[in-house]
PDB file of C-alpha atoms in Angstrom:
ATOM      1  CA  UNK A 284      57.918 -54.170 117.191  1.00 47.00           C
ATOM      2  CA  UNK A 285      56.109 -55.859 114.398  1.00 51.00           C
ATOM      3  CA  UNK A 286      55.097 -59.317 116.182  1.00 54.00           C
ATOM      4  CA  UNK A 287      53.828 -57.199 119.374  1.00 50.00           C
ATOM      5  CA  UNK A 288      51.517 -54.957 116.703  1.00 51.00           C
ATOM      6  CA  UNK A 289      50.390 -58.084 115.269  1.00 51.00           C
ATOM      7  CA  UNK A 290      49.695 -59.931 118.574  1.00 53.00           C
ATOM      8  CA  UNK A 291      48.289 -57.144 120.183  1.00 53.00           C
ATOM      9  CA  UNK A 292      44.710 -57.607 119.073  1.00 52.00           C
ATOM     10  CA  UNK A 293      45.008 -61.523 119.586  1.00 51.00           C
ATOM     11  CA  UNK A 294      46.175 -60.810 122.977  1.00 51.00           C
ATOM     12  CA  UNK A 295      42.805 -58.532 123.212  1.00 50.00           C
ATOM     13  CA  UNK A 296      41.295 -61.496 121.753  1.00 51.00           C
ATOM     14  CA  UNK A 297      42.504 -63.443 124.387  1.00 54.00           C
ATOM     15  CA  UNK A 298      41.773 -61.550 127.355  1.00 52.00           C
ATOM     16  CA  UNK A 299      38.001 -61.130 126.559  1.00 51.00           C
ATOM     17  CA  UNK A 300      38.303 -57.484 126.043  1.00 60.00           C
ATOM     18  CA  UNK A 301      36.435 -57.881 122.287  1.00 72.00           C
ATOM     19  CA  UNK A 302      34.380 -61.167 123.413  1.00 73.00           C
ATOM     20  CA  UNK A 303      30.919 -59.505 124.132  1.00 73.00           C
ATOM     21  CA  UNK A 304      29.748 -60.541 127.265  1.00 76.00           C
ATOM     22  CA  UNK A 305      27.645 -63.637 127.296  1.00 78.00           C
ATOM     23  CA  UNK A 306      24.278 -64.364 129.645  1.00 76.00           C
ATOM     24  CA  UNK A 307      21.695 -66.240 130.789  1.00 81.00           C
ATOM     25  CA  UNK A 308      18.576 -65.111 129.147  1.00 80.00           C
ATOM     26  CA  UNK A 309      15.499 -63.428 131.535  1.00 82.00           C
ATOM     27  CA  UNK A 310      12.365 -65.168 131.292  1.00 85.00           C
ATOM     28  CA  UNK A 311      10.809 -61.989 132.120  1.00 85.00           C
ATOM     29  CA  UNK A 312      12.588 -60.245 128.661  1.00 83.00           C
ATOM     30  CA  UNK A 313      12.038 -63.204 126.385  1.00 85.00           C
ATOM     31  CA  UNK A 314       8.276 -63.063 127.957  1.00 87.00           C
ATOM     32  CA  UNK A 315       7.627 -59.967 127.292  1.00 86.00           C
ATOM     33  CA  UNK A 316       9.429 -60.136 123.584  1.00 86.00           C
ATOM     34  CA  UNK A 317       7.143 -62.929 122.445  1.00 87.00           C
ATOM     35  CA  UNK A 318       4.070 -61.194 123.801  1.00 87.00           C
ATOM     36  CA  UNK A 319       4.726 -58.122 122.142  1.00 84.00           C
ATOM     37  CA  UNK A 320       5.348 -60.465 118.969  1.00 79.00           C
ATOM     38  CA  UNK A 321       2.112 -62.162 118.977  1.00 80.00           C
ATOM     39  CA  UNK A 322       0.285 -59.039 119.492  1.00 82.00           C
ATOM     40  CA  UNK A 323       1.779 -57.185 116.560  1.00 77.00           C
ATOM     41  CA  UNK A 324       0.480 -60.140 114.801  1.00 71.00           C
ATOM     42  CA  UNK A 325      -2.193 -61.017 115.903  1.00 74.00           C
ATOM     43  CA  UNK A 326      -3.003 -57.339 115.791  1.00 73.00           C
ATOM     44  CA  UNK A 327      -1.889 -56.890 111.880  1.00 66.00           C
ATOM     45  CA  UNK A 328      -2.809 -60.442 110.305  1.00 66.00           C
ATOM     46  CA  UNK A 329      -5.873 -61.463 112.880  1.00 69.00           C
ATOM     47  CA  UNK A 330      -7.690 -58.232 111.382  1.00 72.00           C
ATOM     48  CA  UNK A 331      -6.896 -59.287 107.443  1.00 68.00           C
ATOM     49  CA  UNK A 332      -8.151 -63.426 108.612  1.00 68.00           C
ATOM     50  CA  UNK A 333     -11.185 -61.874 110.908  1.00 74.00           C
ATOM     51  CA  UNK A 334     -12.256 -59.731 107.928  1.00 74.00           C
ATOM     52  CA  UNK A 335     -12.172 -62.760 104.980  1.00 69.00           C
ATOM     53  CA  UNK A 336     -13.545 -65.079 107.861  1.00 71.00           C
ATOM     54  CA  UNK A 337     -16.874 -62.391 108.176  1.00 78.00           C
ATOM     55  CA  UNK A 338     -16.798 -61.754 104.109  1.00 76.00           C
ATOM     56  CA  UNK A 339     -16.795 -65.832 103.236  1.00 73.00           C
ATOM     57  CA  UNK A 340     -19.434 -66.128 105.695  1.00 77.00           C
ATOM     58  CA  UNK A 341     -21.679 -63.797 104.310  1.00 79.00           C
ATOM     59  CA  UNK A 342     -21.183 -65.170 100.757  1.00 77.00           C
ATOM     60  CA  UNK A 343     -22.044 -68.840 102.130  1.00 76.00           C
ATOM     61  CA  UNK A 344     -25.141 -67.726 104.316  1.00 76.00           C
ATOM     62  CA  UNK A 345     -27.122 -64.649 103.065  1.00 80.00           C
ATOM     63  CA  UNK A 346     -29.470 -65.875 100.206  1.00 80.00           C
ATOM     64  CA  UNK A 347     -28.943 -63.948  96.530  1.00 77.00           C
ATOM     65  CA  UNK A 348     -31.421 -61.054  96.389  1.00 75.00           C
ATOM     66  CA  UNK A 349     -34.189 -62.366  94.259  1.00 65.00           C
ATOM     67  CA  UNK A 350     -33.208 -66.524  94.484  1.00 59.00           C
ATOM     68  CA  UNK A 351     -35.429 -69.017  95.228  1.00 57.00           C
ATOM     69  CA  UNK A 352     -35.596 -69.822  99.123  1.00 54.00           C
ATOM     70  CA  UNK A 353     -34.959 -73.489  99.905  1.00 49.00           C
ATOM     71  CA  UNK A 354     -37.634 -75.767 100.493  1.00 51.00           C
ATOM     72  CA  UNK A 355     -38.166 -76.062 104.047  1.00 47.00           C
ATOM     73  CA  UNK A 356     -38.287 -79.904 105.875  1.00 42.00           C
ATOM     74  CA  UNK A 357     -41.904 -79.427 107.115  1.00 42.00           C
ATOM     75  CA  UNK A 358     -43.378 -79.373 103.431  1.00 40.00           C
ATOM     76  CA  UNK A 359     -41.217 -82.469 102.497  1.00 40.00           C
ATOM     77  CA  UNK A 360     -42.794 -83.669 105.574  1.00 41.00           C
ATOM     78  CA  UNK A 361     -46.209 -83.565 103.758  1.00 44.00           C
ATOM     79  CA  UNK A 362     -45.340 -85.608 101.701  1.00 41.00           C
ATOM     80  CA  UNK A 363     -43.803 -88.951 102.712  1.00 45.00           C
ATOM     81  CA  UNK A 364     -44.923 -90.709  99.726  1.00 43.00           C
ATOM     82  CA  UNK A 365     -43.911 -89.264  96.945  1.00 42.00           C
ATOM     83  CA  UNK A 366     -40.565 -88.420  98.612  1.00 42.00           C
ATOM     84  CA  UNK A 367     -40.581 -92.904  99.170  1.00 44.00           C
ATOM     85  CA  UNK A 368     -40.973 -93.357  95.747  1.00 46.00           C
ATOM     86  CA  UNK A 369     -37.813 -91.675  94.402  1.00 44.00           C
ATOM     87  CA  UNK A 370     -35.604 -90.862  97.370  1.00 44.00           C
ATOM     88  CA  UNK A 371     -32.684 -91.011  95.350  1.00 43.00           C
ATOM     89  CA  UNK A 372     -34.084 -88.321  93.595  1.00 41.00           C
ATOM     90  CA  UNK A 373     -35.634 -85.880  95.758  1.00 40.00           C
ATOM     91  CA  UNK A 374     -32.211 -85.915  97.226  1.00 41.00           C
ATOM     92  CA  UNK A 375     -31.093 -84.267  94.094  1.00 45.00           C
ATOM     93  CA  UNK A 376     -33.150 -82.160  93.097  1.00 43.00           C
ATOM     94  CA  UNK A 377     -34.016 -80.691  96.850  1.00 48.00           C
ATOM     95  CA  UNK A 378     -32.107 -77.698  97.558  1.00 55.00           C
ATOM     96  CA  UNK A 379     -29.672 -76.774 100.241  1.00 60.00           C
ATOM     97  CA  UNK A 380     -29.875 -73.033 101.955  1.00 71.00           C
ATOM     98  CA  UNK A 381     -25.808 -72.522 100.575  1.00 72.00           C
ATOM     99  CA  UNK A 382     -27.285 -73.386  96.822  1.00 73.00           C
ATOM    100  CA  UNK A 383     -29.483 -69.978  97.178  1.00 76.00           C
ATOM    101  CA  UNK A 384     -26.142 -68.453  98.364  1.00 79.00           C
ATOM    102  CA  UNK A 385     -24.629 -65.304  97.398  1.00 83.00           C
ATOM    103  CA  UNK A 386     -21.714 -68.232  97.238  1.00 82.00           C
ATOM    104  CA  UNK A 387     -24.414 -70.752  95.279  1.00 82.00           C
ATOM    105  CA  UNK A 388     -24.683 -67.704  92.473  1.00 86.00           C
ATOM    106  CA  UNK A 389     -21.344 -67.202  92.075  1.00 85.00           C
ATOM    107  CA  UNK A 390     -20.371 -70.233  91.666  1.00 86.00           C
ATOM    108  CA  UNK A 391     -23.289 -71.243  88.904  1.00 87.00           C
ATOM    109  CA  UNK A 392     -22.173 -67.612  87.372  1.00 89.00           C
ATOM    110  CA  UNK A 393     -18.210 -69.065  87.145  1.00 90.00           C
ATOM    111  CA  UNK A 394     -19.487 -72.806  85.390  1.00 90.00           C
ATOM    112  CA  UNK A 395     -18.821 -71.251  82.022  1.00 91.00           C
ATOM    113  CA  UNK A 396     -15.225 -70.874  83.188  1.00 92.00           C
ATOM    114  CA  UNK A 397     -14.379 -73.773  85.264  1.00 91.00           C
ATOM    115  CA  UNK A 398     -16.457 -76.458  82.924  1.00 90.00           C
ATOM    116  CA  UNK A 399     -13.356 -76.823  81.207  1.00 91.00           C
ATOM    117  CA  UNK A 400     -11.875 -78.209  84.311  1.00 91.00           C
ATOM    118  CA  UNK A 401     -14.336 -80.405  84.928  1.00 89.00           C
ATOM    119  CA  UNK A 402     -16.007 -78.176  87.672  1.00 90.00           C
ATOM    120  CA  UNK A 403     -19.523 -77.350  88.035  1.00 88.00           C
ATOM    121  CA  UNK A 404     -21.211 -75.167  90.404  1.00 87.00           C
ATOM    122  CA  UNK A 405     -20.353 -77.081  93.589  1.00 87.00           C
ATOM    123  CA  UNK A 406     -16.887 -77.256  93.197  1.00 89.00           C
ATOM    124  CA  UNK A 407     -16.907 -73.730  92.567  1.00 89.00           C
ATOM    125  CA  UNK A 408     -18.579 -73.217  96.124  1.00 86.00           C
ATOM    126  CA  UNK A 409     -16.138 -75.716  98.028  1.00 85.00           C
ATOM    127  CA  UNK A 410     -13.644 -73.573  96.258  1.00 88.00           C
ATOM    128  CA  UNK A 411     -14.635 -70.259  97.426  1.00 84.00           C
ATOM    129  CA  UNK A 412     -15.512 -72.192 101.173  1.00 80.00           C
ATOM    130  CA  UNK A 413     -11.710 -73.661 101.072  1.00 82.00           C
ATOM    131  CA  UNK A 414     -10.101 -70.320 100.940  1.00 82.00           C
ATOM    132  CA  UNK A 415     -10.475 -70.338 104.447  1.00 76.00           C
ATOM    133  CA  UNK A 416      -8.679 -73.617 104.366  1.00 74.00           C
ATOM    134  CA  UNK A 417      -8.566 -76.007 102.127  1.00 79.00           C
ATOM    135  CA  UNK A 418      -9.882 -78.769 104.787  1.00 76.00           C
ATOM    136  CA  UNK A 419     -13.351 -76.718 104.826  1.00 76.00           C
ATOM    137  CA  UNK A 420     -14.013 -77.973 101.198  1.00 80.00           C
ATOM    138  CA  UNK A 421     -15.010 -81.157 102.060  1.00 81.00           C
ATOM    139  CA  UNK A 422     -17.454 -79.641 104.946  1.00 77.00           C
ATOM    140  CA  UNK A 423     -18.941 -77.454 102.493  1.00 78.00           C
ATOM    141  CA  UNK A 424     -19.418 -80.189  99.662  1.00 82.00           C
ATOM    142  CA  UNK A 425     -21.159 -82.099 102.278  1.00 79.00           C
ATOM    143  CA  UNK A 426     -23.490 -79.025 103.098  1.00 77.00           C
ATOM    144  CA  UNK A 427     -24.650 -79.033  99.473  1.00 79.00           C
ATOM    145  CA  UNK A 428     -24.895 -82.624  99.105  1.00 79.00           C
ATOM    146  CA  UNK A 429     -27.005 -82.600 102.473  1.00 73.00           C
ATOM    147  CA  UNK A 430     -24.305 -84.649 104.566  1.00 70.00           C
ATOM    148  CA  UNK A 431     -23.984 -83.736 108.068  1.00 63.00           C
ATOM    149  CA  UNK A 432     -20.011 -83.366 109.605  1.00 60.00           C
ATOM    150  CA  UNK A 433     -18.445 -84.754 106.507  1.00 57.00           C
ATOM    151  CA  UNK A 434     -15.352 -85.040 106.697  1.00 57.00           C
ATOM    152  CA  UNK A 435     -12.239 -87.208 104.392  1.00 56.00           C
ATOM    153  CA  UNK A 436     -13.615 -90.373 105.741  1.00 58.00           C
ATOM    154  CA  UNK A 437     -17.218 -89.695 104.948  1.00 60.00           C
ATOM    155  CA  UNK A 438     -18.414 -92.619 102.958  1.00 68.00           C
ATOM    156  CA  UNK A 439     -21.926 -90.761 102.488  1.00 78.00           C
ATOM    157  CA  UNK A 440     -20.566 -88.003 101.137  1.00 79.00           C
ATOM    158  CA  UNK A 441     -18.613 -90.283  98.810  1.00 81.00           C
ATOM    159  CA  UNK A 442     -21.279 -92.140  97.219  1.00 84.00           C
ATOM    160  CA  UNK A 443     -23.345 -88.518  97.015  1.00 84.00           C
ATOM    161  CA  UNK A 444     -20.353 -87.627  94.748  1.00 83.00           C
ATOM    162  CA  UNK A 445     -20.126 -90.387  92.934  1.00 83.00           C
ATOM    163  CA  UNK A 446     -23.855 -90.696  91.916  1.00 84.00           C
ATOM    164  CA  UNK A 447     -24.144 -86.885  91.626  1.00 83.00           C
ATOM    165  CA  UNK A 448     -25.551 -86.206  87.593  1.00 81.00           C
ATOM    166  CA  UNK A 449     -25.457 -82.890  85.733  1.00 80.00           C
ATOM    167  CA  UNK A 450     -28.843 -82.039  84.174  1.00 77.00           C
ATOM    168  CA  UNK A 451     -28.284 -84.073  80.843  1.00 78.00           C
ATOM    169  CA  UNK A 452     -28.228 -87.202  83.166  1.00 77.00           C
ATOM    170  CA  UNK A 453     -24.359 -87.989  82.725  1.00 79.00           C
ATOM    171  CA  UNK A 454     -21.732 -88.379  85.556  1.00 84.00           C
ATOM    172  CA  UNK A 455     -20.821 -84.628  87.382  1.00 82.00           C
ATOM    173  CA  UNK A 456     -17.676 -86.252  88.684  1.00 88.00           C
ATOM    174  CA  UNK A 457     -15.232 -88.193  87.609  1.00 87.00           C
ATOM    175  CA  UNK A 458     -11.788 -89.150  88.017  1.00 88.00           C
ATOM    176  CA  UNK A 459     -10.405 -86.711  85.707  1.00 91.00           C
ATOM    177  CA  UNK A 460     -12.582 -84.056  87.695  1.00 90.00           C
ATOM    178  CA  UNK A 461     -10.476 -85.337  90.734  1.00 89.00           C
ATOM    179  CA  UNK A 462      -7.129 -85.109  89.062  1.00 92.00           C
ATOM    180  CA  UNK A 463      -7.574 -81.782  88.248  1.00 93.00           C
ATOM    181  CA  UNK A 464      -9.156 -80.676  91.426  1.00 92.00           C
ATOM    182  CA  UNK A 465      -5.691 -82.094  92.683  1.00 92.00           C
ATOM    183  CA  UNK A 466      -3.896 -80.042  90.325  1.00 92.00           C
ATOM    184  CA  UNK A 467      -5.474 -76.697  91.083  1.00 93.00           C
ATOM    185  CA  UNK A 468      -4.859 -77.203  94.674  1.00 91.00           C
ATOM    186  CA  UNK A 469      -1.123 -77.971  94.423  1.00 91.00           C
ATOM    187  CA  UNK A 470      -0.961 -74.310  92.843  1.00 91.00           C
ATOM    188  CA  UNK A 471      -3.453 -71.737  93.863  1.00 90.00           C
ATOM    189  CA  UNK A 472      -2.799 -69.966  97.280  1.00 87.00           C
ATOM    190  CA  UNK A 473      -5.978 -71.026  98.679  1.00 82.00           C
ATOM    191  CA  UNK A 474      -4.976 -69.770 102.316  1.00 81.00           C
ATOM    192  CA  UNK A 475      -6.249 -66.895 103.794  1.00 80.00           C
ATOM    193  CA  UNK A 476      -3.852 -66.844 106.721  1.00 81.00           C
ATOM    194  CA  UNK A 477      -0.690 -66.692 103.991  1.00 84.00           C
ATOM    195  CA  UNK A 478      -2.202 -63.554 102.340  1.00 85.00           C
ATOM    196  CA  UNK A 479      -2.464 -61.942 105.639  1.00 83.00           C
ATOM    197  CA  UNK A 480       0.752 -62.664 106.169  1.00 84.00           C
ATOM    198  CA  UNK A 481       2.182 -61.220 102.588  1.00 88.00           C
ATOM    199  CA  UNK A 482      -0.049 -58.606 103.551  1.00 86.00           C
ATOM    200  CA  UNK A 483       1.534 -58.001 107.143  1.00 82.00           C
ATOM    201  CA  UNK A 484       5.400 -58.280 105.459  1.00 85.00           C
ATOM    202  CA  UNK A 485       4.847 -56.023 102.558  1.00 88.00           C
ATOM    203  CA  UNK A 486       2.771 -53.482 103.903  1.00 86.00           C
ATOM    204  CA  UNK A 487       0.957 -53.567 100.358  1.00 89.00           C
ATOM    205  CA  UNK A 488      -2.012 -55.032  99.082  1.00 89.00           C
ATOM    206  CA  UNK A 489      -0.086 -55.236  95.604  1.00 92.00           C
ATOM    207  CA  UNK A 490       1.581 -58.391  96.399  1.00 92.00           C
ATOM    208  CA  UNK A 491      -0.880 -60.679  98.258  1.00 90.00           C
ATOM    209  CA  UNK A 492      -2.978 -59.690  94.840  1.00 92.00           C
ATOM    210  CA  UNK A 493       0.186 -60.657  92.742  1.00 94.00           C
ATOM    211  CA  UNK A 494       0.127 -63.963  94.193  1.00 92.00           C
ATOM    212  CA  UNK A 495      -3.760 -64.462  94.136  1.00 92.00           C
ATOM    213  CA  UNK A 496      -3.509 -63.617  90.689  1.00 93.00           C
ATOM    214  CA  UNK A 497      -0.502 -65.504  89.110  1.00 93.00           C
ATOM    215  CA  UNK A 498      -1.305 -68.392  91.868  1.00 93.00           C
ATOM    216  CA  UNK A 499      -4.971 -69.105  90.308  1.00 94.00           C
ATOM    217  CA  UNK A 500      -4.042 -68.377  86.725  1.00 94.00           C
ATOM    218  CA  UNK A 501      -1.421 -71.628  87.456  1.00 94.00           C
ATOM    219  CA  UNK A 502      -3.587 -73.306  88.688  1.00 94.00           C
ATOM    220  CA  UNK A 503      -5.989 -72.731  86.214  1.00 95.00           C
ATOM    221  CA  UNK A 504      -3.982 -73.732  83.307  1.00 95.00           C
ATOM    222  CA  UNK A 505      -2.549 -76.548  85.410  1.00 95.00           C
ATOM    223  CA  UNK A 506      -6.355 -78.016  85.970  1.00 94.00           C
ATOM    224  CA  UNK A 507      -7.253 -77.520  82.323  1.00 94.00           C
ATOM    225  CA  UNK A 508      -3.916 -79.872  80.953  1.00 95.00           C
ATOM    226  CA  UNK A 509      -4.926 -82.730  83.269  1.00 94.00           C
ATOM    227  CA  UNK A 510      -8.533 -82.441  82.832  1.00 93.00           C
ATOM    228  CA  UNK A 511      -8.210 -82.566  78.931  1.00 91.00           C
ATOM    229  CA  UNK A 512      -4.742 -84.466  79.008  1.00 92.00           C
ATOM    230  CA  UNK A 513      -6.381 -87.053  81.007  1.00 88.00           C
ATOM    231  CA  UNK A 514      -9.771 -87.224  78.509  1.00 85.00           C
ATOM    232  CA  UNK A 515      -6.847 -87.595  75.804  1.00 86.00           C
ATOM    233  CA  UNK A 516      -4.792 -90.376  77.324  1.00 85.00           C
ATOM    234  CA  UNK A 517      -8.508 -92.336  77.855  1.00 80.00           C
ATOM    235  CA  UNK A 518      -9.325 -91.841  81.926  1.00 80.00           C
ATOM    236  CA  UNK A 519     -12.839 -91.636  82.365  1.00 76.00           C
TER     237      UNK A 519
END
């Protein structure tokens, strides 16, 4: 009696009768599964991207109330030789439409804290371009610096960088203000698709600003030891 109690559920096994039944999958059901999918988030993370997307825009297009508009080309155009004699020059010193940004303010209003780092006001306004994604930093430094469709490659925008000078006449950049421009991008969440996301799986805004906020401070204090640590250890 007790080896037929014991085989009687591995006879059951046998037999199928707890096997669940196996089949081919529809391609109408797994259709209609991944649509609903890619609605819910498109529906629920497409909002949070489409509403950064509008808000970055705005903050790298519409001047500051009470800035000074840029230049435009046809007065340059007046003057063809004056802008001859020192075209390295005027090329510094003329401004771009995103430096009399909402974007262009901030970022001169956050120099005090990111000089530290090594950053200066342009840096500060790829940053705030690159939460978007980080790839748009390099289009945006190229805006300021007056470089049309810049991209990694752009020698241009390169040599802009290189000979770019802060208003004492030193070097803005150097390769210590790279390092640590690598160093706060291995850390901060500079993604606005990921804090949709944290958004979408949390249902809270108290996380996504969690991980803003412990992401950047990271970051922050990340930059600062290779900027300085670097200065120490004699990179220019």
């Amino acid at each position: 009696m007790r080896n037929a109690a014991a085989a009687g559920p591995l006879a059951k096994v046998r037999t199928g009768e707890q096997m669940p039944a196996y089949r081919s999958p529809e391609p109408r059901v797994v259709a209609r599964q991944a649509a609903q999918v890619a609605w819910r988030f498109t529906r629920e993370v497409g909002t949070v991207i489409l509403a950064v997307s509008a808000v970055l825009w705005v903050l790298l297009q519409v001047p500051m109330p009470g800035a000074a508009t840029p230049e435009p080309p046809a007065a340059a155009a007046e003057a063809p030789a004056a802008a001859a004699e020192a075209p390295a020059a005027a090329a510094e010193v003329t401004e771009t439409p995103i430096e009399s940004s909402i974007a262009g303010s901030v970022g001169r209003a956050l120099e005090p804290i990111t000089a530290p780092l090594g950053f200066d006001w342009r840096i500060n306004v790829g940053l705030i371009g690159s939460f978007g994604a980080r790839e748009v930093m390099v289009g945006t430094l190229g805006v300021i610096f007056g470089i049309e469709d810049a991209d990694e490659t752009s020698a241009p925008l390169a040599e802009r960088i290189r000979e770019a000078k802060r208003p004492d006449g030193t070097r803005a950049y150097s390769a210590r203000t790279g390092l640590a421009l690598l160093a706060f991008f291995v850390l901060a969440c500079q993604c606005m698709s990921t804090v949709a996301a944290i958004r979408r799986e949390t249902r809270t805004w108290r996380w996504p600003a969690f991980v803003l906020a412990y992401s950047y401070a990271a970051a922050y204090v990340a930059a600062l030891v290779v900027y300085q640590g670097s200065r120490l250890l004699g990179i220019p």
